[in-house]
């Protein structure tokens, strides 16, 4: 379905847009519309969501067959898919936010699918709360846009694209909602100063508000896409079923943050500061998350860190595209109207290829977990011979992730790095700031790290000729995290040995049990100790793997498909500087790009070789006991202590704030109310004394009151009004 | 006929009122209070009569002060009737006529 829409889209270069359903009409004429918009980026996302979604559901048929609560699982999965489709078809912020929240909800539900496990339940809560932080920022950003630019819906300015203002099939929110005045392209100082004034006029004279709004939206995207300050939830989200990790936490939902950045990229094309921040966060995250992936003992967590890292790349590309269109205004204006930043397509390209190879990696990891019943890499090994299909398909995924040609990751990552370089060059020549080069360097280092950790994973799991996993069952009591009921499929590897032991003990302390033949049956006694080390799953699970592996190769050739140029303008297919298609006006060979591509290729190769040196052939590299790197290792294993930091933040700062608020509520607000109450209470207490029941005293008060009246009317009032005149009485 | 000056009449009335008021405020015996209230009322009636001497008669369209006095005497009689009934009831329920002791409406 999504494919069909996308193909139609690409061939017709026409956009389907329907905004006829008014969801909420306000008396002042503001209409909140639930519309359907098939934008180019949305069409691409549709392909990703539905293809990966289909394969994951197919795969689930076997993978999840032995779980309880399957109706719940499939219901939540379907809810997720429909919400995700709604998200990419939304034509305004309001609808987008609704769907955004829905996918967040599904993510929460599915991470907590094994809700009986405390770790899964808390991981679900963590994911929900951390993304919620981002969501609040996103809302604030949208509020600013709404109050400044006036309309979240496309109902009123929809006519903007009727004419030639959005040519080439580029229909974008920019053509629907934003009403930016085109910046002065003739400005001698490139773009920013002139533009800042124009922006300010859109934002009530404020020059910082647009940047703030951009940063707030970035905050929302960072929460969803697990970028640097809000990245902590994604590794924990691996508590969910592996299928969910593949679909939601690798291919689609986490990419929604990038998608958000991409469709609002036009906006960032006007706020250079925010764009640079995006590049910074993306570049930093790509390296930062990758380093944690090097030491993680859990196969799924390694891939999760890899996801964070790759999402960092995408964010960086979106930011770089925005920086470029900031600094060269012609890119963001077509016929004087802001359009989608042309280079955003590069980020989407990487999103596209990443979705396939990352889903592939997760699903192969799932097959491995399914077969051996553990997620601990150090207990795997030698699976290459027993699971040939799985091992080869995962190798494809790993090569694609590392960026080795002809696998898809190479093309998209190459494009992305060269785009960032271009942005960095522009920034440094025009504004003299080398900052972006720093981020570029981080991202380039991340290429090396990426190849290192993913091949560490592959070598640990598949190379060698035997499994390391025969740890004594009695010492590891916890159930295996992701597949608690996979015992029938478990090999002699105890199904009750868990990755948790590796969390507690770094690699240096791992036991070195070596025999493939099982020792004593595990405490659960659920396995038969038969076949050693698992085997390839049945066709239900292998078909998705093979299809995804094919796609992981084919996705790299996406720009070669005729018509994709309509979807992703500005996306050229450049191989080592040699531009093949959609090249634009530039030269067809770019030496810088060639050098960059070679460098990144060299880094990736170096990473693979390093991984081979350390972990190849079934070796397990351990740091020497006195190695100074043990400290680094520990920091990485503890994820830079971010969990502890946030925990401390929550316990001390937030709780302190809450206590403060509680104090204000209790003593200031309640105190005021109680004070008023006390006033009347006391007044009535003293007033009550007057009511003695003694008639004489009542009479006395009557007399006193009468006298007071007399005095008041005969003396005070005349004194106030200046004299008291009785009318003359006749006959007196 | 010698006309008594209005001031004298009003002074007498005021003296009667003050006397009655004094009685109402100082007495504790319900019957004495009733009597004092009667005195106050008679002071008021005297006022009406006094003013009616100096105002146009009914023939000239004036207010018939003396007729109001007659109505007020009747009113005073009914008041005494009600008051004495309360006195009786109070005496029967509480065994006392001291208003200082009858400070609660409920038993």
PDB file of N, CA and C in Angstrom, chain B residues 43-92:
ATOM      1  N   UNK B  43     -46.028  56.688  76.318  1.00  0.00           N
ATOM      2  CA  UNK B  43     -45.283  57.902  75.952  1.00  0.00           C
ATOM      3  C   UNK B  43     -45.503  58.203  74.480  1.00  0.00           C
ATOM      4  N   UNK B  44     -45.469  57.164  73.687  1.00  0.00           N
ATOM      5  CA  UNK B  44     -45.662  57.368  72.250  1.00  0.00           C
ATOM      6  C   UNK B  44     -47.069  57.850  71.952  1.00  0.00           C
ATOM      7  N   UNK B  45     -48.056  57.265  72.659  1.00  0.00           N
ATOM      8  CA  UNK B  45     -49.446  57.662  72.434  1.00  0.00           C
ATOM      9  C   UNK B  45     -49.642  59.125  72.815  1.00  0.00           C
ATOM     10  N   UNK B  46     -49.003  59.504  73.932  1.00  0.00           N
ATOM     11  CA  UNK B  46     -49.089  60.894  74.371  1.00  0.00           C
ATOM     12  C   UNK B  46     -48.545  61.827  73.304  1.00  0.00           C
ATOM     13  N   UNK B  47     -47.480  61.404  72.655  1.00  0.00           N
ATOM     14  CA  UNK B  47     -46.922  62.195  71.561  1.00  0.00           C
ATOM     15  C   UNK B  47     -47.958  62.434  70.474  1.00  0.00           C
ATOM     16  N   UNK B  48     -48.609  61.330  70.089  1.00  0.00           N
ATOM     17  CA  UNK B  48     -49.622  61.463  69.033  1.00  0.00           C
ATOM     18  C   UNK B  48     -50.696  62.466  69.426  1.00  0.00           C
ATOM     19  N   UNK B  49     -51.168  62.343  70.670  1.00  0.00           N
ATOM     20  CA  UNK B  49     -52.244  63.219  71.131  1.00  0.00           C
ATOM     21  C   UNK B  49     -51.785  64.669  71.139  1.00  0.00           C
ATOM     22  N   UNK B  50     -50.527  64.835  71.625  1.00  0.00           N
ATOM     23  CA  UNK B  50     -49.997  66.189  71.723  1.00  0.00           C
ATOM     24  C   UNK B  50     -49.890  66.831  70.355  1.00  0.00           C
ATOM     25  N   UNK B  51     -49.350  66.091  69.387  1.00  0.00           N
ATOM     26  CA  UNK B  51     -49.200  66.683  68.054  1.00  0.00           C
ATOM     27  C   UNK B  51     -50.545  66.943  67.406  1.00  0.00           C
ATOM     28  N   UNK B  52     -51.513  66.069  67.751  1.00  0.00           N
ATOM     29  CA  UNK B  52     -52.818  66.255  67.109  1.00  0.00           C
ATOM     30  C   UNK B  52     -53.497  67.543  67.555  1.00  0.00           C
ATOM     31  N   UNK B  53     -53.118  68.043  68.770  1.00  0.00           N
ATOM     32  CA  UNK B  53     -53.666  69.303  69.248  1.00  0.00           C
ATOM     33  C   UNK B  53     -53.226  70.448  68.354  1.00  0.00           C
ATOM     34  N   UNK B  54     -52.036  70.333  67.803  1.00  0.00           N
ATOM     35  CA  UNK B  54     -51.461  71.454  67.062  1.00  0.00           C
ATOM     36  C   UNK B  54     -51.492  71.245  65.557  1.00  0.00           C
ATOM     37  N   UNK B  55     -52.178  70.229  65.145  1.00  0.00           N
ATOM     38  CA  UNK B  55     -52.218  69.994  63.703  1.00  0.00           C
ATOM     39  C   UNK B  55     -53.652  70.143  63.214  1.00  0.00           C
ATOM     40  N   UNK B  56     -53.806  70.328  61.915  1.00  0.00           N
ATOM     41  CA  UNK B  56     -55.155  70.484  61.379  1.00  0.00           C
ATOM     42  C   UNK B  56     -56.005  69.263  61.648  1.00  0.00           C
ATOM     43  N   UNK B  57     -57.271  69.488  61.926  1.00  0.00           N
ATOM     44  CA  UNK B  57     -58.176  68.383  62.219  1.00  0.00           C
ATOM     45  C   UNK B  57     -58.562  67.607  60.987  1.00  0.00           C
ATOM     46  N   UNK B  58     -59.350  66.611  61.182  1.00  0.00           N
ATOM     47  CA  UNK B  58     -59.772  65.789  60.049  1.00  0.00           C
ATOM     48  C   UNK B  58     -60.528  66.581  59.011  1.00  0.00           C
ATOM     49  N   UNK B  59     -61.239  67.589  59.475  1.00  0.00           N
ATOM     50  CA  UNK B  59     -62.032  68.381  58.533  1.00  0.00           C
ATOM     51  C   UNK B  59     -61.135  69.121  57.560  1.00  0.00           C
ATOM     52  N   UNK B  60     -59.979  69.517  58.064  1.00  0.00           N
ATOM     53  CA  UNK B  60     -59.057  70.264  57.198  1.00  0.00           C
ATOM     54  C   UNK B  60     -58.128  69.333  56.442  1.00  0.00           C
ATOM     55  N   UNK B  61     -58.397  68.072  56.533  1.00  0.00           N
ATOM     56  CA  UNK B  61     -57.542  67.116  55.806  1.00  0.00           C
ATOM     57  C   UNK B  61     -56.327  66.691  56.582  1.00  0.00           C
ATOM     58  N   UNK B  62     -56.237  67.002  57.898  1.00  0.00           N
ATOM     59  CA  UNK B  62     -55.058  66.614  58.687  1.00  0.00           C
ATOM     60  C   UNK B  62     -55.142  65.173  59.146  1.00  0.00           C
ATOM     61  N   UNK B  63     -54.035  64.733  59.753  1.00  0.00           N
ATOM     62  CA  UNK B  63     -54.009  63.344  60.212  1.00  0.00           C
ATOM     63  C   UNK B  63     -54.786  63.242  61.526  1.00  0.00           C
ATOM     64  N   UNK B  64     -55.648  62.293  61.647  1.00  0.00           N
ATOM     65  CA  UNK B  64     -56.414  62.143  62.889  1.00  0.00           C
ATOM     66  C   UNK B  64     -55.575  61.525  63.990  1.00  0.00           C
ATOM     67  N   UNK B  65     -54.749  62.291  64.640  1.00  0.00           N
ATOM     68  CA  UNK B  65     -53.818  61.781  65.648  1.00  0.00           C
ATOM     69  C   UNK B  65     -54.518  61.072  66.778  1.00  0.00           C
ATOM     70  N   UNK B  66     -55.677  61.631  67.181  1.00  0.00           N
ATOM     71  CA  UNK B  66     -56.342  61.005  68.312  1.00  0.00           C
ATOM     72  C   UNK B  66     -56.855  59.617  67.965  1.00  0.00           C
ATOM     73  N   UNK B  67     -57.272  59.445  66.706  1.00  0.00           N
ATOM     74  CA  UNK B  67     -57.761  58.107  66.327  1.00  0.00           C
ATOM     75  C   UNK B  67     -56.611  57.113  66.326  1.00  0.00           C
ATOM     76  N   UNK B  68     -55.425  57.552  65.900  1.00  0.00           N
ATOM     77  CA  UNK B  68     -54.262  56.663  65.977  1.00  0.00           C
ATOM     78  C   UNK B  68     -54.001  56.292  67.426  1.00  0.00           C
ATOM     79  N   UNK B  69     -54.175  57.259  68.335  1.00  0.00           N
ATOM     80  CA  UNK B  69     -53.975  56.984  69.752  1.00  0.00           C
ATOM     81  C   UNK B  69     -54.909  55.878  70.214  1.00  0.00           C
ATOM     82  N   UNK B  70     -56.136  55.954  69.771  1.00  0.00           N
ATOM     83  CA  UNK B  70     -57.103  54.922  70.166  1.00  0.00           C
ATOM     84  C   UNK B  70     -56.650  53.551  69.641  1.00  0.00           C
ATOM     85  N   UNK B  71     -56.208  53.520  68.367  1.00  0.00           N
ATOM     86  CA  UNK B  71     -55.738  52.241  67.798  1.00  0.00           C
ATOM     87  C   UNK B  71     -54.568  51.712  68.603  1.00  0.00           C
ATOM     88  N   UNK B  72     -53.659  52.623  68.971  1.00  0.00           N
ATOM     89  CA  UNK B  72     -52.474  52.186  69.713  1.00  0.00           C
ATOM     90  C   UNK B  72     -52.851  51.631  71.083  1.00  0.00           C
ATOM     91  N   UNK B  73     -53.910  52.212  71.725  1.00  0.00           N
ATOM     92  CA  UNK B  73     -54.346  51.673  73.010  1.00  0.00           C
ATOM     93  C   UNK B  73     -54.822  50.237  72.834  1.00  0.00           C
ATOM     94  N   UNK B  74     -55.564  50.042  71.737  1.00  0.00           N
ATOM     95  CA  UNK B  74     -55.994  48.668  71.439  1.00  0.00           C
ATOM     96  C   UNK B  74     -54.800  47.754  71.203  1.00  0.00           C
ATOM     97  N   UNK B  75     -53.828  48.265  70.463  1.00  0.00           N
ATOM     98  CA  UNK B  75     -52.632  47.480  70.186  1.00  0.00           C
ATOM     99  C   UNK B  75     -51.927  47.100  71.482  1.00  0.00           C
ATOM    100  N   UNK B  76     -51.868  48.085  72.416  1.00  0.00           N
ATOM    101  CA  UNK B  76     -51.220  47.836  73.692  1.00  0.00           C
ATOM    102  C   UNK B  76     -51.944  46.730  74.442  1.00  0.00           C
ATOM    103  N   UNK B  77     -53.281  46.749  74.353  1.00  0.00           N
ATOM    104  CA  UNK B  77     -54.054  45.722  75.048  1.00  0.00           C
ATOM    105  C   UNK B  77     -53.725  44.347  74.488  1.00  0.00           C
ATOM    106  N   UNK B  78     -53.681  44.224  73.149  1.00  0.00           N
ATOM    107  CA  UNK B  78     -53.345  42.917  72.578  1.00  0.00           C
ATOM    108  C   UNK B  78     -51.943  42.514  72.979  1.00  0.00           C
ATOM    109  N   UNK B  79     -51.058  43.481  73.005  1.00  0.00           N
ATOM    110  CA  UNK B  79     -49.676  43.181  73.379  1.00  0.00           C
ATOM    111  C   UNK B  79     -49.631  42.624  74.798  1.00  0.00           C
ATOM    112  N   UNK B  80     -50.394  43.223  75.678  1.00  0.00           N
ATOM    113  CA  UNK B  80     -50.452  42.737  77.049  1.00  0.00           C
ATOM    114  C   UNK B  80     -50.987  41.314  77.068  1.00  0.00           C
ATOM    115  N   UNK B  81     -52.006  41.081  76.251  1.00  0.00           N
ATOM    116  CA  UNK B  81     -52.586  39.736  76.222  1.00  0.00           C
ATOM    117  C   UNK B  81     -51.534  38.717  75.816  1.00  0.00           C
ATOM    118  N   UNK B  82     -50.832  39.006  74.696  1.00  0.00           N
ATOM    119  CA  UNK B  82     -49.791  38.086  74.239  1.00  0.00           C
ATOM    120  C   UNK B  82     -48.697  37.982  75.284  1.00  0.00           C
ATOM    121  N   UNK B  83     -48.249  39.119  75.783  1.00  0.00           N
ATOM    122  CA  UNK B  83     -47.151  39.146  76.746  1.00  0.00           C
ATOM    123  C   UNK B  83     -47.481  38.323  77.978  1.00  0.00           C
ATOM    124  N   UNK B  84     -48.712  38.511  78.509  1.00  0.00           N
ATOM    125  CA  UNK B  84     -49.071  37.764  79.715  1.00  0.00           C
ATOM    126  C   UNK B  84     -49.164  36.272  79.430  1.00  0.00           C
ATOM    127  N   UNK B  85     -49.587  35.920  78.190  1.00  0.00           N
ATOM    128  CA  UNK B  85     -49.622  34.499  77.830  1.00  0.00           C
ATOM    129  C   UNK B  85     -48.214  33.926  77.870  1.00  0.00           C
ATOM    130  N   UNK B  86     -47.260  34.671  77.322  1.00  0.00           N
ATOM    131  CA  UNK B  86     -45.871  34.206  77.367  1.00  0.00           C
ATOM    132  C   UNK B  86     -45.409  34.078  78.805  1.00  0.00           C
ATOM    133  N   UNK B  87     -45.799  35.089  79.634  1.00  0.00           N
ATOM    134  CA  UNK B  87     -45.418  35.054  81.052  1.00  0.00           C
ATOM    135  C   UNK B  87     -45.926  33.777  81.700  1.00  0.00           C
ATOM    136  N   UNK B  88     -47.184  33.460  81.422  1.00  0.00           N
ATOM    137  CA  UNK B  88     -47.764  32.263  82.008  1.00  0.00           C
ATOM    138  C   UNK B  88     -47.019  31.009  81.537  1.00  0.00           C
ATOM    139  N   UNK B  89     -46.797  30.950  80.230  1.00  0.00           N
ATOM    140  CA  UNK B  89     -46.112  29.768  79.698  1.00  0.00           C
ATOM    141  C   UNK B  89     -44.712  29.646  80.285  1.00  0.00           C
ATOM    142  N   UNK B  90     -44.035  30.764  80.359  1.00  0.00           N
ATOM    143  CA  UNK B  90     -42.679  30.761  80.904  1.00  0.00           C
ATOM    144  C   UNK B  90     -42.685  30.276  82.341  1.00  0.00           C
ATOM    145  N   UNK B  91     -43.632  30.816  83.079  1.00  0.00           N
ATOM    146  CA  UNK B  91     -43.714  30.460  84.495  1.00  0.00           C
ATOM    147  C   UNK B  91     -43.996  28.964  84.636  1.00  0.00           C
ATOM    148  N   UNK B  92     -44.848  28.463  83.738  1.00  0.00           N
ATOM    149  CA  UNK B  92     -45.215  27.051  83.848  1.00  0.00           C
ATOM    150  C   UNK B  92     -44.019  26.165  83.484  1.00  0.00           C
TER     151      UNK B  92
END
